Structures are given as C-alpha cells and as structure tokens.
Amino acid sequence: MNKYLTLALPKGRLGDSALEQFDKIGWTTSIQKDSRKLVFIDEVLRIRFMFVKPADVITYVENGVADLGVIGKDSILEEEADVYELLDFGFGKCKFSIAGQKNFQLHQKDSVLKIATKYPRVTLKYFASRNQSIEIIKLNGSVELAPLVGLSDVIVDIVETGGTLKANGLEILEDMMDISAKLIANRVSYRFKHDRIQQLIQLLQEQKEVTT
Ligand code: PRP
C-alpha cells in the first residue's frame, strides 16, 4: 500500500468541497460519485481516497493509514491532533463562539457557568486563563437546545451563517477564534513521501480558492 498516496476525506459538506478542489487538479477520475464504496484507487496517479466520518479523519491520519486528510480546524483543536497542518483551504470557514440568550451576563463572579458543547477540550482550554468557574456539559449535537431548556447557561459551538442560533433565539456573546478546513499530514508520511506531498500542495495552491 506504500506505493499510494492515501487521502482520508470526510463524508459530507467538507468532503464535497474538498473533492471540488481535487477535481480541479484532475485527481478524482477514479471516484464514482454517489457510490457507497469507501475506497477509490487511481493506479496511474498512485493515489487512494478513503471516505470516512469527519470525526475519524484524524484517527486515520495519526495512525498513518492515511498519509493526508482534510478536516476542520475545530476537530484538530478538539482532538489535540499530532499531525502537520500543511494548507488552509478556502472553505469551511466558521468560528468558535460562546452563545446564549440575549443579554446573558457572561462574566459573573461567584457562580458556576454551565456550558454545553461538542468541544469540551477547546472550551476548557479557552476558559483556563479566566478567573471563572465552569461546568462543561458534553453533548453530541443540537447544542443550541441546551440553554433553551435550562440544561446550560451558554453554549460553545461553531457558527457559520448564524442561522441556527437565530432560529433558536440565541446570540453570540463572545467570539473565540476563526476556523476553516485544513490539509493535514501524518508526521512520518510527510518525511517519507515529501516530494509527492509537496507536489500536491503546489497543485492545490495553484487553485485560486486555496490560500496558504
Ligand atoms: C453545526 C454547529 C451549529 C451549526 C452552525 O451543527 O454545531 O449547530 O452547524 O451553523 P450555522 O451557523 O450556519 O447555523 P451541525 O450542522 O454539524 O449539526 P449538529 O448540531 O447536529 O452537530
């Protein structure tokens, strides 16, 4: 399998945007769109695409089963991934924010701030430098519900259009950081397949939607 450059792509929105980029550089001829197959091999270009759940991209790359992967910076931060970040794609742009009900006072001394989130590590790190007691409630999705039903005071989540917050009567109380989609590499692969990886980066950089 070592003769292939193997890429793990997330199924879904981020993966579709990534495929558009790989399409532009002519790397997707082996891929049958709308197929349920999970692996596609191009024997001419010696590349292998694997389609995985977004949350699993980092696992495949860290283990070296995939040399490269495409994933959001939010996942890299939450997983504390031991990978190289090689390139910032021009898509998947959003931000981490603290959100809650209108006029909620974030900075309250002497009370524990209850935060619902899919991102407990990011949240813990962000609040570590503050003199504020917090309790993190880990959820797996639809976190906007939590402050509405009294499970938490606020949420820490990614905000893209702001539509989900608005639809649920919530608003951003504080922006935390910008995030976007990244090309990541396994550390060993980056050394041993350096030339091929550099060639890919160059091809992708020539696409105007991609920034360094
Ligand atoms: C993400 C995020 C927000 C929403 C933000 O959820 O957790 O809920 O998208 O997007 P917006 O600002 O454009 O509305 P996702 O769609 O991944 O679903 P989930 O809540 O089930 O995780």
mmCIF file of N, CA, C and O in Angstrom, residues 56-112:
data_model
loop_
_atom_site.group_PDB
_atom_site.id
_atom_site.type_symbol
_atom_site.label_atom_id
_atom_site.label_comp_id
_atom_site.label_asym_id
_atom_site.label_seq_id
_atom_site.Cartn_x
_atom_site.Cartn_y
_atom_site.Cartn_z
ATOM 1 N N ASP A 56 -13.502 10.835 12.268
ATOM 2 C CA ASP A 56 -12.478 9.787 12.204
ATOM 3 C C ASP A 56 -11.283 10.144 11.312
ATOM 4 O O ASP A 56 -10.306 9.395 11.268
ATOM 5 N N VAL A 57 -11.336 11.263 10.604
ATOM 6 C CA VAL A 57 -10.237 11.632 9.696
ATOM 7 C C VAL A 57 -8.909 11.671 10.455
ATOM 8 O O VAL A 57 -7.897 11.101 10.026
ATOM 9 N N ILE A 58 -8.924 12.316 11.605
ATOM 10 C CA ILE A 58 -7.682 12.476 12.370
ATOM 11 C C ILE A 58 -7.131 11.123 12.820
ATOM 12 O O ILE A 58 -5.921 10.885 12.773
ATOM 13 N N THR A 59 -8.001 10.221 13.221
ATOM 14 C CA THR A 59 -7.565 8.883 13.649
ATOM 15 C C THR A 59 -6.823 8.177 12.514
ATOM 16 O O THR A 59 -5.744 7.600 12.724
ATOM 17 N N TYR A 60 -7.376 8.231 11.310
ATOM 18 C CA TYR A 60 -6.724 7.569 10.170
ATOM 19 C C TYR A 60 -5.371 8.209 9.860
ATOM 20 O O TYR A 60 -4.408 7.521 9.539
ATOM 21 N N VAL A 61 -5.294 9.534 9.969
ATOM 22 C CA VAL A 61 -4.032 10.213 9.637
ATOM 23 C C VAL A 61 -3.005 10.015 10.750
ATOM 24 O O VAL A 61 -1.841 9.708 10.486
ATOM 25 N N GLU A 62 -3.427 10.132 11.991
ATOM 26 C CA GLU A 62 -2.468 9.938 13.103
ATOM 27 C C GLU A 62 -1.865 8.535 13.069
ATOM 28 O O GLU A 62 -0.703 8.345 13.385
ATOM 29 N N ASN A 63 -2.680 7.553 12.687
ATOM 30 C CA ASN A 63 -2.203 6.171 12.641
ATOM 31 C C ASN A 63 -1.397 5.855 11.389
ATOM 32 O O ASN A 63 -0.860 4.753 11.265
ATOM 33 N N GLY A 64 -1.358 6.774 10.455
ATOM 34 C CA GLY A 64 -0.577 6.564 9.241
ATOM 35 C C GLY A 64 -1.266 5.683 8.211
ATOM 36 O O GLY A 64 -0.673 5.332 7.192
ATOM 37 N N VAL A 65 -2.506 5.286 8.471
ATOM 38 C CA VAL A 65 -3.266 4.527 7.477
ATOM 39 C C VAL A 65 -3.552 5.458 6.294
ATOM 40 O O VAL A 65 -3.515 5.042 5.139
ATOM 41 N N ALA A 66 -3.804 6.712 6.607
ATOM 42 C CA ALA A 66 -3.890 7.747 5.571
ATOM 43 C C ALA A 66 -2.666 8.658 5.734
ATOM 44 O O ALA A 66 -2.273 8.976 6.857
ATOM 45 N N ASP A 67 -2.069 9.041 4.608
ATOM 46 C CA ASP A 67 -0.934 9.979 4.662
ATOM 47 C C ASP A 67 -1.436 11.393 4.906
ATOM 48 O O ASP A 67 -0.795 12.173 5.614
ATOM 49 N N LEU A 68 -2.575 11.692 4.281
ATOM 50 C CA LEU A 68 -3.122 13.052 4.325
ATOM 51 C C LEU A 68 -4.601 13.004 4.660
ATOM 52 O O LEU A 68 -5.264 11.978 4.455
ATOM 53 N N GLY A 69 -5.114 14.129 5.122
ATOM 54 C CA GLY A 69 -6.551 14.199 5.392
ATOM 55 C C GLY A 69 -7.031 15.626 5.260
ATOM 56 O O GLY A 69 -6.238 16.572 5.294
ATOM 57 N N VAL A 70 -8.327 15.767 5.088
ATOM 58 C CA VAL A 70 -8.945 17.099 5.068
ATOM 59 C C VAL A 70 -9.905 17.158 6.244
ATOM 60 O O VAL A 70 -10.766 16.287 6.395
ATOM 61 N N ILE A 71 -9.738 18.188 7.072
ATOM 62 C CA ILE A 71 -10.574 18.276 8.272
ATOM 63 C C ILE A 71 -10.625 19.715 8.775
ATOM 64 O O ILE A 71 -9.703 20.490 8.515
ATOM 65 N N GLY A 72 -11.666 20.048 9.494
ATOM 66 C CA GLY A 72 -11.791 21.392 10.049
ATOM 67 C C GLY A 72 -10.839 21.616 11.214
ATOM 68 O O GLY A 72 -10.529 20.693 11.967
ATOM 69 N N LYS A 73 -10.415 22.860 11.350
ATOM 70 C CA LYS A 73 -9.519 23.229 12.453
ATOM 71 C C LYS A 73 -10.182 22.939 13.805
ATOM 72 O O LYS A 73 -9.493 22.656 14.801
ATOM 73 N N ASP A 74 -11.509 23.003 13.858
ATOM 74 C CA ASP A 74 -12.214 22.717 15.114
ATOM 75 C C ASP A 74 -11.905 21.307 15.605
ATOM 76 O O ASP A 74 -11.617 21.095 16.783
ATOM 77 N N SER A 75 -11.901 20.341 14.674
ATOM 78 C CA SER A 75 -11.603 18.952 15.062
ATOM 79 C C SER A 75 -10.140 18.799 15.459
ATOM 80 O O SER A 75 -9.815 18.062 16.396
ATOM 81 N N ILE A 76 -9.248 19.491 14.748
ATOM 82 C CA ILE A 76 -7.815 19.406 15.073
ATOM 83 C C ILE A 76 -7.586 19.883 16.505
ATOM 84 O O ILE A 76 -6.873 19.255 17.287
ATOM 85 N N LEU A 77 -8.227 20.995 16.852
ATOM 86 C CA LEU A 77 -8.061 21.555 18.201
ATOM 87 C C LEU A 77 -8.684 20.641 19.258
ATOM 88 O O LEU A 77 -8.082 20.387 20.299
ATOM 89 N N GLU A 78 -9.866 20.132 18.976
ATOM 90 C CA GLU A 78 -10.552 19.318 19.977
ATOM 91 C C GLU A 78 -9.829 17.990 20.201
ATOM 92 O O GLU A 78 -9.727 17.512 21.327
ATOM 93 N N GLU A 79 -9.293 17.419 19.112
ATOM 94 C CA GLU A 79 -8.605 16.123 19.236
ATOM 95 C C GLU A 79 -7.153 16.292 19.677
ATOM 96 O O GLU A 79 -6.468 15.315 19.920
ATOM 97 N N GLU A 80 -6.679 17.536 19.729
ATOM 98 C CA GLU A 80 -5.263 17.822 20.012
ATOM 99 C C GLU A 80 -4.398 16.935 19.120
ATOM 100 O O GLU A 80 -3.514 16.205 19.586
ATOM 101 N N ALA A 81 -4.706 16.990 17.828
ATOM 102 C CA ALA A 81 -4.136 16.052 16.865
ATOM 103 C C ALA A 81 -2.633 16.230 16.686
ATOM 104 O O ALA A 81 -2.139 17.350 16.559
ATOM 105 N N ASP A 82 -1.921 15.092 16.668
ATOM 106 C CA ASP A 82 -0.480 15.095 16.474
ATOM 107 C C ASP A 82 -0.187 14.915 14.985
ATOM 108 O O ASP A 82 0.248 13.856 14.536
ATOM 109 N N VAL A 83 -0.470 15.957 14.216
ATOM 110 C CA VAL A 83 -0.306 15.915 12.759
ATOM 111 C C VAL A 83 0.269 17.253 12.296
ATOM 112 O O VAL A 83 0.259 18.227 13.049
ATOM 113 N N TYR A 84 0.767 17.262 11.056
ATOM 114 C CA TYR A 84 1.178 18.542 10.471
ATOM 115 C C TYR A 84 -0.017 19.187 9.786
ATOM 116 O O TYR A 84 -0.797 18.486 9.127
ATOM 117 N N GLU A 85 -0.130 20.490 9.911
ATOM 118 C CA GLU A 85 -1.127 21.244 9.142
ATOM 119 C C GLU A 85 -0.389 21.861 7.973
ATOM 120 O O GLU A 85 0.509 22.675 8.159
ATOM 121 N N LEU A 86 -0.751 21.440 6.758
ATOM 122 C CA LEU A 86 0.047 21.864 5.606
ATOM 123 C C LEU A 86 -0.546 23.030 4.846
ATOM 124 O O LEU A 86 0.174 23.797 4.219
ATOM 125 N N LEU A 87 -1.862 23.121 4.873
ATOM 126 C CA LEU A 87 -2.502 24.092 3.988
ATOM 127 C C LEU A 87 -3.878 24.458 4.509
ATOM 128 O O LEU A 87 -4.571 23.623 5.070
ATOM 129 N N ASP A 88 -4.220 25.711 4.318
ATOM 130 C CA ASP A 88 -5.550 26.184 4.692
ATOM 131 C C ASP A 88 -6.384 26.277 3.409
ATOM 132 O O ASP A 88 -6.076 27.067 2.537
ATOM 133 N N PHE A 89 -7.415 25.444 3.310
ATOM 134 C CA PHE A 89 -8.303 25.539 2.147
ATOM 135 C C PHE A 89 -9.151 26.803 2.310
ATOM 136 O O PHE A 89 -9.363 27.281 3.422
ATOM 137 N N GLY A 90 -9.696 27.271 1.193
ATOM 138 C CA GLY A 90 -10.509 28.489 1.310
ATOM 139 C C GLY A 90 -11.976 28.213 1.619
ATOM 140 O O GLY A 90 -12.819 29.042 1.357
ATOM 141 N N PHE A 91 -12.270 27.043 2.198
ATOM 142 C CA PHE A 91 -13.675 26.742 2.504
ATOM 143 C C PHE A 91 -13.806 26.235 3.944
ATOM 144 O O PHE A 91 -12.811 26.103 4.649
ATOM 145 N N GLY A 92 -15.050 25.993 4.337
ATOM 146 C CA GLY A 92 -15.293 25.508 5.708
ATOM 147 C C GLY A 92 -15.067 26.591 6.739
ATOM 148 O O GLY A 92 -14.763 26.318 7.894
ATOM 149 N N LYS A 93 -15.196 27.853 6.288
ATOM 150 C CA LYS A 93 -14.904 28.957 7.213
ATOM 151 C C LYS A 93 -16.039 29.137 8.214
ATOM 152 O O LYS A 93 -17.204 29.249 7.832
ATOM 153 N N CYS A 94 -15.710 29.179 9.467
ATOM 154 C CA CYS A 94 -16.675 29.476 10.523
ATOM 155 C C CYS A 94 -15.882 29.922 11.753
ATOM 156 O O CYS A 94 -14.665 30.142 11.662
ATOM 157 N N LYS A 95 -16.552 30.041 12.881
ATOM 158 C CA LYS A 95 -15.815 30.466 14.076
ATOM 159 C C LYS A 95 -16.358 29.757 15.311
ATOM 160 O O LYS A 95 -17.529 29.357 15.345
ATOM 161 N N PHE A 96 -15.489 29.627 16.289
ATOM 162 C CA PHE A 96 -15.922 29.164 17.597
ATOM 163 C C PHE A 96 -16.483 30.375 18.335
ATOM 164 O O PHE A 96 -15.840 31.436 18.369
ATOM 165 N N SER A 97 -17.665 30.211 18.910
ATOM 166 C CA SER A 97 -18.245 31.318 19.684
ATOM 167 C C SER A 97 -18.897 30.806 20.949
ATOM 168 O O SER A 97 -19.285 29.638 21.031
ATOM 169 N N ILE A 98 -19.005 31.721 21.904
ATOM 170 C CA ILE A 98 -19.842 31.464 23.069
ATOM 171 C C ILE A 98 -21.179 32.121 22.748
ATOM 172 O O ILE A 98 -21.217 33.285 22.326
ATOM 173 N N ALA A 99 -22.261 31.367 22.902
ATOM 174 C CA ALA A 99 -23.578 31.931 22.592
ATOM 175 C C ALA A 99 -24.555 31.607 23.714
ATOM 176 O O ALA A 99 -24.372 30.658 24.468
ATOM 177 N N GLY A 100 -25.565 32.444 23.779
ATOM 178 C CA GLY A 100 -26.576 32.232 24.823
ATOM 179 C C GLY A 100 -27.769 33.125 24.567
ATOM 180 O O GLY A 100 -27.876 33.751 23.496
ATOM 181 N N GLN A 101 -28.631 33.203 25.556
ATOM 182 C CA GLN A 101 -29.803 34.039 25.386
ATOM 183 C C GLN A 101 -29.398 35.508 25.479
ATOM 184 O O GLN A 101 -28.420 35.855 26.147
ATOM 185 N N LYS A 102 -30.161 36.337 24.789
ATOM 186 C CA LYS A 102 -29.882 37.772 24.672
ATOM 187 C C LYS A 102 -29.608 38.370 26.048
ATOM 188 O O LYS A 102 -30.314 38.064 27.021
ATOM 189 N N ASN A 103 -28.584 39.211 26.104
ATOM 190 C CA ASN A 103 -28.216 39.945 27.323
ATOM 191 C C ASN A 103 -27.741 39.070 28.482
ATOM 192 O O ASN A 103 -27.661 39.547 29.599
ATOM 193 N N PHE A 104 -27.454 37.799 28.213
ATOM 194 C CA PHE A 104 -26.928 36.962 29.297
ATOM 195 C C PHE A 104 -25.555 37.502 29.713
ATOM 196 O O PHE A 104 -24.706 37.794 28.884
ATOM 197 N N GLN A 105 -25.351 37.658 31.002
ATOM 198 C CA GLN A 105 -24.089 38.198 31.513
ATOM 199 C C GLN A 105 -23.062 37.085 31.664
ATOM 200 O O GLN A 105 -23.166 36.262 32.572
ATOM 201 N N LEU A 106 -22.075 37.074 30.767
ATOM 202 C CA LEU A 106 -21.080 36.007 30.778
ATOM 203 C C LEU A 106 -20.187 36.052 32.009
ATOM 204 O O LEU A 106 -19.804 35.037 32.560
ATOM 205 N N HIS A 107 -19.823 37.245 32.391
ATOM 206 C CA HIS A 107 -18.826 37.391 33.461
ATOM 207 C C HIS A 107 -19.510 37.579 34.812
ATOM 208 O O HIS A 107 -19.733 38.687 35.266
ATOM 209 N N GLN A 108 -19.869 36.487 35.393
ATOM 210 C CA GLN A 108 -20.495 36.566 36.716
ATOM 211 C C GLN A 108 -19.567 35.908 37.724
ATOM 212 O O GLN A 108 -19.275 34.724 37.602
ATOM 213 N N LYS A 109 -19.126 36.705 38.667
ATOM 214 C CA LYS A 109 -18.285 36.145 39.738
ATOM 215 C C LYS A 109 -19.150 35.286 40.647
ATOM 216 O O LYS A 109 -20.367 35.453 40.693
ATOM 217 N N ASP A 110 -18.555 34.424 41.388
ATOM 218 C CA ASP A 110 -19.229 33.647 42.438
ATOM 219 C C ASP A 110 -20.323 32.705 41.943
ATOM 220 O O ASP A 110 -21.141 32.255 42.734
ATOM 221 N N SER A 111 -20.382 32.453 40.649
ATOM 222 C CA SER A 111 -21.334 31.420 40.224
ATOM 223 C C SER A 111 -20.672 30.566 39.142
ATOM 224 O O SER A 111 -19.781 31.022 38.429
ATOM 225 N N VAL A 112 -21.102 29.336 39.065
ATOM 226 C CA VAL A 112 -20.501 28.416 38.101
ATOM 227 C C VAL A 112 -21.242 28.555 36.769
ATOM 228 O O VAL A 112 -22.466 28.435 36.722
#
